[in-house]
Backbone as numpy.savetxt, mean C-alpha at the origin, in Angstrom:
# Nx Ny Nz CAx CAy CAz Cx Cy Cz
-2.30 20.86 -2.74 -1.87 21.39 -4.04 -0.43 21.85 -3.91
0.37 21.51 -4.88 1.78 21.88 -4.82 2.16 22.70 -6.04
2.87 23.79 -5.81 3.29 24.65 -6.91 4.51 24.05 -7.60
4.43 23.91 -8.90 5.54 23.41 -9.68 5.84 24.45 -10.75
6.79 25.34 -10.47 7.07 26.47 -11.34 5.78 27.29 -11.46
5.31 27.56 -12.69 4.06 28.30 -12.88 2.87 27.39 -12.99
3.07 26.10 -12.73 2.01 25.13 -12.94 1.71 24.38 -11.65
0.54 23.84 -11.57 0.09 23.20 -10.34 -0.21 21.74 -10.59
0.33 20.89 -9.73 0.00 19.46 -9.75 -0.66 19.16 -8.43
-1.89 18.67 -8.46 -2.60 18.37 -7.22 -2.96 16.91 -7.17
-2.68 16.23 -6.03 -3.05 14.83 -5.91 -4.48 14.69 -5.45
-5.17 15.82 -5.22 -6.59 15.75 -4.85 -7.47 16.21 -6.00
-7.12 17.33 -6.62 -7.92 17.79 -7.76 -7.37 17.25 -9.07
-6.13 16.80 -9.07 -5.48 16.17 -10.18 -5.51 16.94 -11.47
-5.22 18.18 -11.40 -5.25 18.97 -12.62 -3.90 19.65 -12.79
-3.55 19.88 -14.04 -2.35 20.61 -14.37 -2.81 21.96 -14.88
-2.62 23.02 -14.07 -3.18 24.33 -14.38 -2.06 25.33 -14.63
-2.36 26.33 -15.44 -1.38 27.39 -15.62 -1.58 28.42 -14.50
-0.81 29.49 -14.53 -0.83 30.46 -13.44 -2.15 31.20 -13.32
-2.97 31.14 -14.37 -4.30 31.77 -14.33 -5.38 30.80 -13.90
-4.99 29.58 -13.55 -5.96 28.61 -13.12 -6.67 27.90 -14.25
-6.12 27.96 -15.43 -6.73 27.32 -16.59 -5.91 26.10 -17.00
-6.61 25.10 -17.55 -5.91 23.94 -18.08 -5.24 24.34 -19.39
-3.91 24.23 -19.48 -3.22 24.66 -20.70 -3.58 23.79 -21.89
-3.37 24.35 -23.10 -3.76 23.65 -24.32 -2.85 22.48 -24.63
-1.68 22.41 -24.04 -0.79 21.27 -24.23 -0.33 20.76 -22.88
0.28 19.63 -22.89 0.51 18.89 -21.65 1.76 19.37 -20.92
1.56 19.91 -19.72 2.67 20.32 -18.89 2.98 19.29 -17.81
2.45 18.09 -18.00 2.58 17.07 -16.96 4.04 16.77 -16.65
4.85 16.58 -17.67 6.25 16.24 -17.43 6.97 17.36 -16.70
6.63 18.62 -17.04 7.24 19.75 -16.35 6.83 19.77 -14.89
5.55 19.50 -14.64 5.06 19.49 -13.27 5.76 18.41 -12.46
5.93 17.24 -13.05 6.58 16.13 -12.34 8.04 16.47 -12.04
8.75 17.04 -13.00 10.15 17.39 -12.78 10.28 18.42 -11.66
9.38 19.39 -11.64 9.43 20.38 -10.57 9.01 19.78 -9.23
8.10 18.79 -9.31 7.70 18.08 -8.09 8.89 17.35 -7.50
9.73 16.75 -8.36 10.92 16.05 -7.89 11.86 17.02 -7.18
12.02 18.20 -7.75 12.90 19.19 -7.13 12.38 19.58 -5.76
11.06 19.74 -5.65 10.46 20.08 -4.37 10.62 18.93 -3.38
10.44 17.70 -3.86 10.59 16.52 -2.99 12.01 16.40 -2.48
12.97 16.71 -3.32 14.37 16.59 -2.94 14.78 17.60 -1.88
13.98 18.65 -1.73 14.25 19.62 -0.66 13.72 19.13 0.68
12.97 18.01 0.66 12.44 17.45 1.89 10.96 17.67 2.10
10.26 18.20 1.10 8.82 18.43 1.24 8.09 17.09 1.23
7.50 16.71 2.36 6.89 15.38 2.49 5.64 15.22 1.63
4.91 16.29 1.39 3.72 16.19 0.54 4.12 15.93 -0.91
5.18 16.58 -1.35 5.68 16.34 -2.71 6.21 14.91 -2.82
6.89 14.45 -1.80 7.41 13.08 -1.80 6.27 12.06 -1.88
5.21 12.30 -1.11 4.05 11.41 -1.14 3.40 11.41 -2.52
3.30 12.58 -3.13 2.69 12.69 -4.46 3.51 11.94 -5.50
4.81 12.00 -5.40 5.66 11.23 -6.31 5.46 9.74 -6.10
5.28 9.35 -4.85 4.98 7.94 -4.57 3.71 7.50 -5.27
2.69 8.34 -5.23 1.44 8.04 -5.93 1.68 7.95 -7.43
2.42 8.91 -7.95 2.67 8.97 -9.39 3.36 7.70 -9.88
4.43 7.29 -9.19 5.17 6.10 -9.62 4.43 4.80 -9.33
3.41 4.87 -8.47 2.58 3.69 -8.22 1.50 3.52 -9.28
1.33 4.53 -10.14 0.35 4.42 -11.21 -0.95 5.14 -10.95
-0.95 6.09 -10.01 -2.18 6.83 -9.75 -2.46 7.80 -10.90
-3.67 7.75 -11.43 -4.08 8.64 -12.51 -4.65 9.90 -11.87
-3.90 10.98 -11.92 -4.32 12.21 -11.26 -5.56 12.84 -11.90
-5.70 12.69 -13.19 -6.84 13.31 -13.86 -8.14 12.58 -13.59
-8.07 11.25 -13.46 -9.27 10.45 -13.20 -9.45 10.15 -11.71
-8.47 10.53 -10.89 -8.50 10.28 -9.45 -8.70 8.80 -9.15
-7.92 7.96 -9.80 -8.01 6.53 -9.58 -6.71 5.88 -10.01
-6.54 4.61 -9.59 -5.35 3.87 -10.01 -5.55 3.45 -11.46
-4.55 3.73 -12.29 -4.68 3.55 -13.74 -3.86 2.35 -14.19
-4.54 1.27 -14.57 -3.84 0.08 -15.05 -3.16 0.35 -16.39
-3.68 1.31 -17.16 -3.11 1.59 -18.47 -1.70 2.16 -18.38
-1.35 2.74 -17.24 -0.02 3.31 -17.12 1.07 2.25 -17.21
0.68 0.99 -16.99 1.66 -0.09 -17.12 2.26 -0.11 -18.52
1.42 0.13 -19.51 1.89 0.09 -20.89 2.66 1.35 -21.26
2.55 2.40 -20.43 3.24 3.65 -20.73 4.55 3.79 -19.95
4.91 2.71 -19.23 6.16 2.69 -18.48 6.26 3.78 -17.43
5.11 4.21 -16.89 5.12 5.22 -15.83 5.34 4.56 -14.48
4.75 3.40 -14.28 4.85 2.75 -12.98 6.28 2.29 -12.70
6.77 2.68 -11.55 8.09 2.25 -11.09 7.95 2.03 -9.59
7.70 0.78 -9.19 7.40 0.50 -7.80 8.57 0.79 -6.86
9.79 0.63 -7.34 10.94 0.92 -6.49 11.02 2.41 -6.17
10.78 3.25 -7.19 10.78 4.69 -6.95 9.62 5.09 -6.05
8.47 4.43 -6.27 7.30 4.72 -5.43 7.61 4.42 -3.97
8.18 3.24 -3.72 8.51 2.87 -2.34 9.54 3.82 -1.74
10.50 4.23 -2.56 11.53 5.16 -2.09 10.92 6.47 -1.61
10.03 7.05 -2.43 9.46 8.34 -2.07 8.47 8.22 -0.92
7.74 7.10 -0.87 6.87 6.88 0.28 7.69 6.82 1.57
8.84 6.15 1.50 9.69 6.03 2.68 10.18 7.40 3.15
10.57 8.25 2.20 11.04 9.59 2.57 9.95 10.36 3.29
8.72 10.29 2.77 7.60 11.01 3.38 7.19 10.37 4.69
7.20 9.03 4.74 6.81 8.31 5.96 7.75 8.64 7.11
9.03 8.76 6.81 10.00 9.08 7.85 9.80 10.47 8.42
9.03 11.29 7.70 8.72 12.63 8.18 7.31 12.71 8.78
6.67 11.54 8.94 5.38 11.52 9.61 4.17 11.66 8.73
4.31 11.47 7.42 3.16 11.55 6.51 2.35 10.27 6.63
1.14 10.34 7.19 0.36 9.14 7.49 -0.06 8.38 6.23
-0.37 9.11 5.15 -0.74 8.44 3.90 0.43 7.66 3.33
1.62 8.24 3.42 2.81 7.55 2.94 3.11 6.32 3.80
2.88 6.44 5.11 3.08 5.29 5.99 2.19 4.13 5.58
0.92 4.42 5.34 -0.02 3.38 4.93 0.38 2.76 3.60
0.69 3.60 2.63 1.03 3.09 1.31 2.35 2.31 1.32
3.27 2.71 2.18 4.52 1.97 2.30 4.25 0.61 2.93
3.31 0.58 3.88 2.91 -0.70 4.46 2.37 -1.65 3.41
1.59 -1.11 2.48 1.04 -1.92 1.38 2.17 -2.47 0.52
3.17 -1.63 0.25 4.31 -2.07 -0.57 5.01 -3.27 0.09
5.24 -3.16 1.39 5.92 -4.25 2.09 5.04 -5.50 2.18
3.74 -5.31 2.32 2.85 -6.46 2.41 2.78 -7.21 1.08
2.78 -6.48 -0.02 2.61 -7.09 -1.34 3.91 -7.30 -2.09
5.02 -6.79 -1.56 6.30 -6.93 -2.25 6.37 -6.10 -3.51
5.91 -4.87 -3.46 5.93 -3.97 -4.61 7.06 -2.96 -4.47
8.12 -3.19 -5.22 9.27 -2.29 -5.15 10.20 -2.58 -4.00
9.78 -3.45 -3.10 10.59 -3.89 -1.95 10.32 -5.37 -1.73
11.18 -6.02 -0.96 10.92 -7.42 -0.62 9.73 -7.51 0.33
8.97 -8.58 0.22 7.87 -8.80 1.16 8.42 -8.85 2.58
7.85 -8.03 3.45 8.29 -8.00 4.84 7.07 -7.64 5.69
6.42 -8.65 6.27 5.20 -8.42 7.03 5.46 -7.61 8.30
6.64 -7.78 8.89 6.97 -7.03 10.10 7.00 -5.54 9.80
7.65 -5.17 8.70 7.71 -3.75 8.32 6.33 -3.25 7.89
5.57 -4.11 7.21 4.21 -3.71 6.80 3.38 -3.37 8.03
3.41 -4.23 9.04 2.65 -3.98 10.26 3.14 -2.73 10.97
4.45 -2.52 10.96 5.02 -1.34 11.60 4.43 -0.06 11.00
4.40 0.00 9.66 3.94 1.22 9.01 2.42 1.37 9.08
1.69 0.26 9.02 0.24 0.34 9.21 -0.09 0.89 10.59
0.63 0.40 11.60 0.39 0.87 12.97 0.73 2.34 13.12
1.85 2.75 12.54 2.25 4.16 12.61 1.19 5.04 11.96
0.66 4.60 10.83 -0.37 5.36 10.14 -1.65 5.41 10.97
-2.04 4.26 11.53 -3.28 4.19 12.31 -3.21 5.04 13.58
-2.01 5.26 14.09 -1.85 6.06 15.31 -2.05 7.54 15.07
-2.00 7.95 13.81 -2.20 9.36 13.48 -3.70 9.66 13.42
-4.21 10.41 14.36 -5.64 10.67 14.43 -6.14 11.53 13.27
-5.24 12.15 12.55 -5.65 13.00 11.42 -5.63 12.27 10.09
-5.24 10.99 10.09 -5.17 10.26 8.82 -6.58 9.83 8.40
-6.71 9.40 7.16 -8.03 9.15 6.57 -8.65 7.82 6.95
-7.94 7.01 7.71 -8.50 5.75 8.16 -7.98 4.53 7.44
-7.21 4.71 6.37 -6.78 3.56 5.59 -5.67 2.77 6.28
-4.87 3.43 7.11 -3.88 2.69 7.88 -4.56 1.74 8.84
-5.60 2.23 9.53 -6.37 1.40 10.45 -7.12 0.31 9.70
-7.65 0.64 8.52 -8.36 -0.34 7.70 -7.45 -1.50 7.34
-6.26 -1.18 6.84 -5.33 -2.23 6.41 -4.80 -3.03 7.59
-4.64 -2.38 8.73 -4.20 -3.10 9.93 -5.30 -4.07 10.36
-6.57 -3.63 10.26 -7.68 -4.51 10.55 -7.74 -5.70 9.61
-7.45 -5.46 8.34 -7.44 -6.55 7.36 -6.37 -7.58 7.70
-5.22 -7.10 8.20 -4.15 -8.03 8.58 -4.61 -8.92 9.74
-5.32 -8.32 10.70 -5.82 -9.10 11.83 -6.92 -10.07 11.40
-7.70 -9.70 10.41 -8.78 -10.58 9.97 -8.24 -11.92 9.46
-7.23 -11.87 8.62 -6.71 -13.08 7.99 -5.46 -13.63 8.67
-4.79 -12.78 9.45 -3.51 -13.18 10.01 -2.43 -13.12 8.94
-1.20 -13.16 9.34 -0.07 -13.12 8.41 0.90 -14.25 8.73
1.23 -15.01 7.72 2.20 -16.10 7.86 3.37 -15.85 6.92
4.55 -16.01 7.42 5.76 -15.80 6.63 6.40 -17.14 6.28
6.75 -17.31 5.02 7.39 -18.55 4.58 8.83 -18.60 5.09
9.16 -19.67 5.77 10.51 -19.82 6.34 11.35 -20.86 5.61
10.80 -21.39 4.50 11.53 -22.41 3.76 10.66 -23.62 3.47
11.28 -24.76 3.31 10.53 -25.98 3.01 11.32 -27.20 3.49
10.65 -28.33 3.56 11.34 -29.57 3.91 10.65 -30.73 3.20
11.36 -31.83 3.11 10.82 -33.02 2.48 10.10 -33.88 3.51
8.87 -34.23 3.19 8.08 -35.04 4.12 7.84 -36.41 3.50
8.10 -37.48 4.30 7.91 -38.84 3.81 6.42 -39.21 3.92
5.85 -39.64 2.82 4.45 -40.03 2.77 4.36 -41.54 2.53
3.77 -42.26 3.47 3.59 -43.70 3.30 2.33 -43.97 2.49
2.42 -44.93 1.60 1.29 -45.27 0.73 0.71 -46.63 1.13
-0.62 -46.66 1.23 -1.32 -47.89 1.61 -2.38 -48.24 0.57
-2.63 -49.51 0.43 -3.71 -49.99 -0.44 -4.42 -51.13 0.27
-5.73 -50.97 0.46 -6.53 -51.97 1.16 -5.96 -52.27 2.55
-5.41 -51.21 3.15 -4.90 -51.35 4.50 -3.48 -51.86 4.58
-2.84 -52.13 3.43 -1.47 -52.66 3.42 -0.49 -51.60 2.88
0.65 -51.56 3.54 1.68 -50.63 3.08 2.24 -51.11 1.75
2.28 -50.21 0.77 2.76 -50.60 -0.56 3.97 -49.78 -1.01
4.33 -48.80 -0.24 5.48 -47.99 -0.63 5.43 -46.62 0.03
6.30 -45.75 -0.44 6.35 -44.41 0.11 6.95 -43.45 -0.91
6.67 -42.18 -0.71 7.27 -41.15 -1.55 7.48 -39.90 -0.71
8.19 -38.94 -1.28 8.49 -37.71 -0.57 7.82 -36.52 -1.26
7.32 -35.62 -0.45 6.71 -34.40 -0.97 7.38 -33.19 -0.32
7.48 -32.11 -1.10 8.02 -30.87 -0.57 6.92 -30.11 0.16
7.15 -29.83 1.42 6.16 -29.14 2.26 6.72 -27.77 2.65
5.91 -26.74 2.46 6.34 -25.39 2.82 6.22 -25.18 4.33
7.17 -24.45 4.88 7.17 -24.14 6.31 6.80 -22.67 6.52
5.95 -22.41 7.48 5.51 -21.06 7.77 5.61 -20.77 9.27
5.70 -19.50 9.58 5.59 -19.07 10.98 4.59 -17.93 11.05
3.89 -17.84 12.15 2.91 -16.77 12.34 3.62 -15.46 12.64
3.35 -14.46 11.80 3.82 -13.10 12.08 2.73 -12.36 12.85
1.49 -12.66 12.49 0.33 -12.06 13.18 -0.78 -13.09 13.19
-1.27 -13.41 14.38 -2.35 -14.39 14.50 -3.69 -13.73 14.20
-4.52 -14.40 13.42 -5.83 -13.87 13.07 -6.65 -13.62 14.34
-7.31 -12.47 14.38 -8.12 -12.10 15.54 -9.21 -11.15 15.07
-10.43 -11.65 14.93 -11.51 -10.84 14.38 -11.87 -9.67 15.30
-11.71 -9.83 16.61 -12.00 -8.73 17.53 -11.04 -7.56 17.29
-9.77 -7.88 17.09 -8.79 -6.82 16.80 -9.05 -6.19 15.44
-9.47 -7.03 14.48 -9.80 -6.51 13.16 -10.94 -5.50 13.27
-11.99 -5.85 14.01 -13.14 -4.96 14.17 -12.75 -3.69 14.91
-11.86 -3.81 15.86 -11.40 -2.64 16.61 -10.81 -1.59 15.66
-9.94 -2.04 14.77 -9.29 -1.09 13.86 -10.25 -0.64 12.75
-11.14 -1.52 12.33 -12.13 -1.10 11.33 -13.03 0.00 11.88
-13.37 -0.09 13.16 -14.21 0.94 13.78 -13.47 2.28 13.83
-12.17 2.21 14.09 -11.37 3.44 14.06 -11.40 4.03 12.66
-11.21 3.16 11.66 -11.21 3.62 10.27 -12.56 4.21 9.89
-13.63 3.59 10.35 -14.97 4.09 10.05 -15.18 5.48 10.63
-14.74 5.69 11.86 -14.88 7.00 12.50 -14.13 8.08 11.75
-13.06 7.68 11.07 -12.27 8.65 10.32 -12.77 8.85 8.89
-13.90 8.21 8.58 -14.54 8.44 7.29 -14.16 7.49 6.19
-13.56 6.35 6.53 -13.17 5.38 5.50 -14.38 4.50 5.15
-14.94 4.62 3.93 -16.17 3.89 3.58 -15.99 2.38 3.54
-14.80 1.90 3.17 -14.56 0.47 3.11 -14.68 -0.19 4.49
-14.37 0.57 5.54 -14.45 0.02 6.89 -15.90 -0.30 7.25
-16.80 0.57 6.86 -18.23 0.33 7.14 -18.70 -0.94 6.46
-18.26 -1.17 5.23 -18.64 -2.38 4.49 -18.13 -3.63 5.20
-16.89 -3.58 5.70 -16.33 -4.75 6.38 -17.09 -5.05 7.67
-17.43 -4.01 8.41 -18.15 -4.21 9.66 -19.55 -4.77 9.42
-20.19 -4.30 8.36 -21.52 -4.80 8.04 -21.49 -6.29 7.73
-20.46 -6.74 7.04 -20.34 -8.16 6.70 -20.16 -9.01 7.95
-19.42 -8.46 8.92 -19.22 -9.19 10.17 -20.53 -9.31 10.93
-21.29 -8.21 10.99 -22.54 -8.20 11.74 -23.62 -9.03 11.07
-23.50 -9.21 9.75 -24.45 -10.06 9.04 -24.27 -11.51 9.45
């Protein structure tokens, strides 16, 4: 919970409360966010992480990601990535994980699997984190990661009834392995995530054992 003037913005309870602990009759959300920015600018990593959530579209009142915020122009992936980076650089494991997601999906930053893996690993190394860094690192190992390095023209010969009749060219994409798929490594990190209380990790492990 973070104090924003006389009002409270919490990324866990997601309520905007007055100084008496009551929900005010009108919306102090904008005031809370502005004060949160001031706190984040002083270097408070928890406030920075909360701003990252806010600009990513997290609905604090419903405690879930809100697709409707897209229509309200609240989501700003570049700002989200910026604030996650500030918090991640100070060791905030949740920000590290979420920044890894940004780099993996290209949200607010260019797709960069190397940086995504870096932040997932940093998050997973924090024994006090909730397990999502380890979960996402396990997911990367499950499928592997390939980075597009460009394309080239490939000559395709055409045959009919065993006879060459012509040829044409097709554009073929070129990839390189950033991370080779390895189910054992995936399970290793999923088990770490499960021990830290991440429910999604248990589901993934059950599917493997089935």
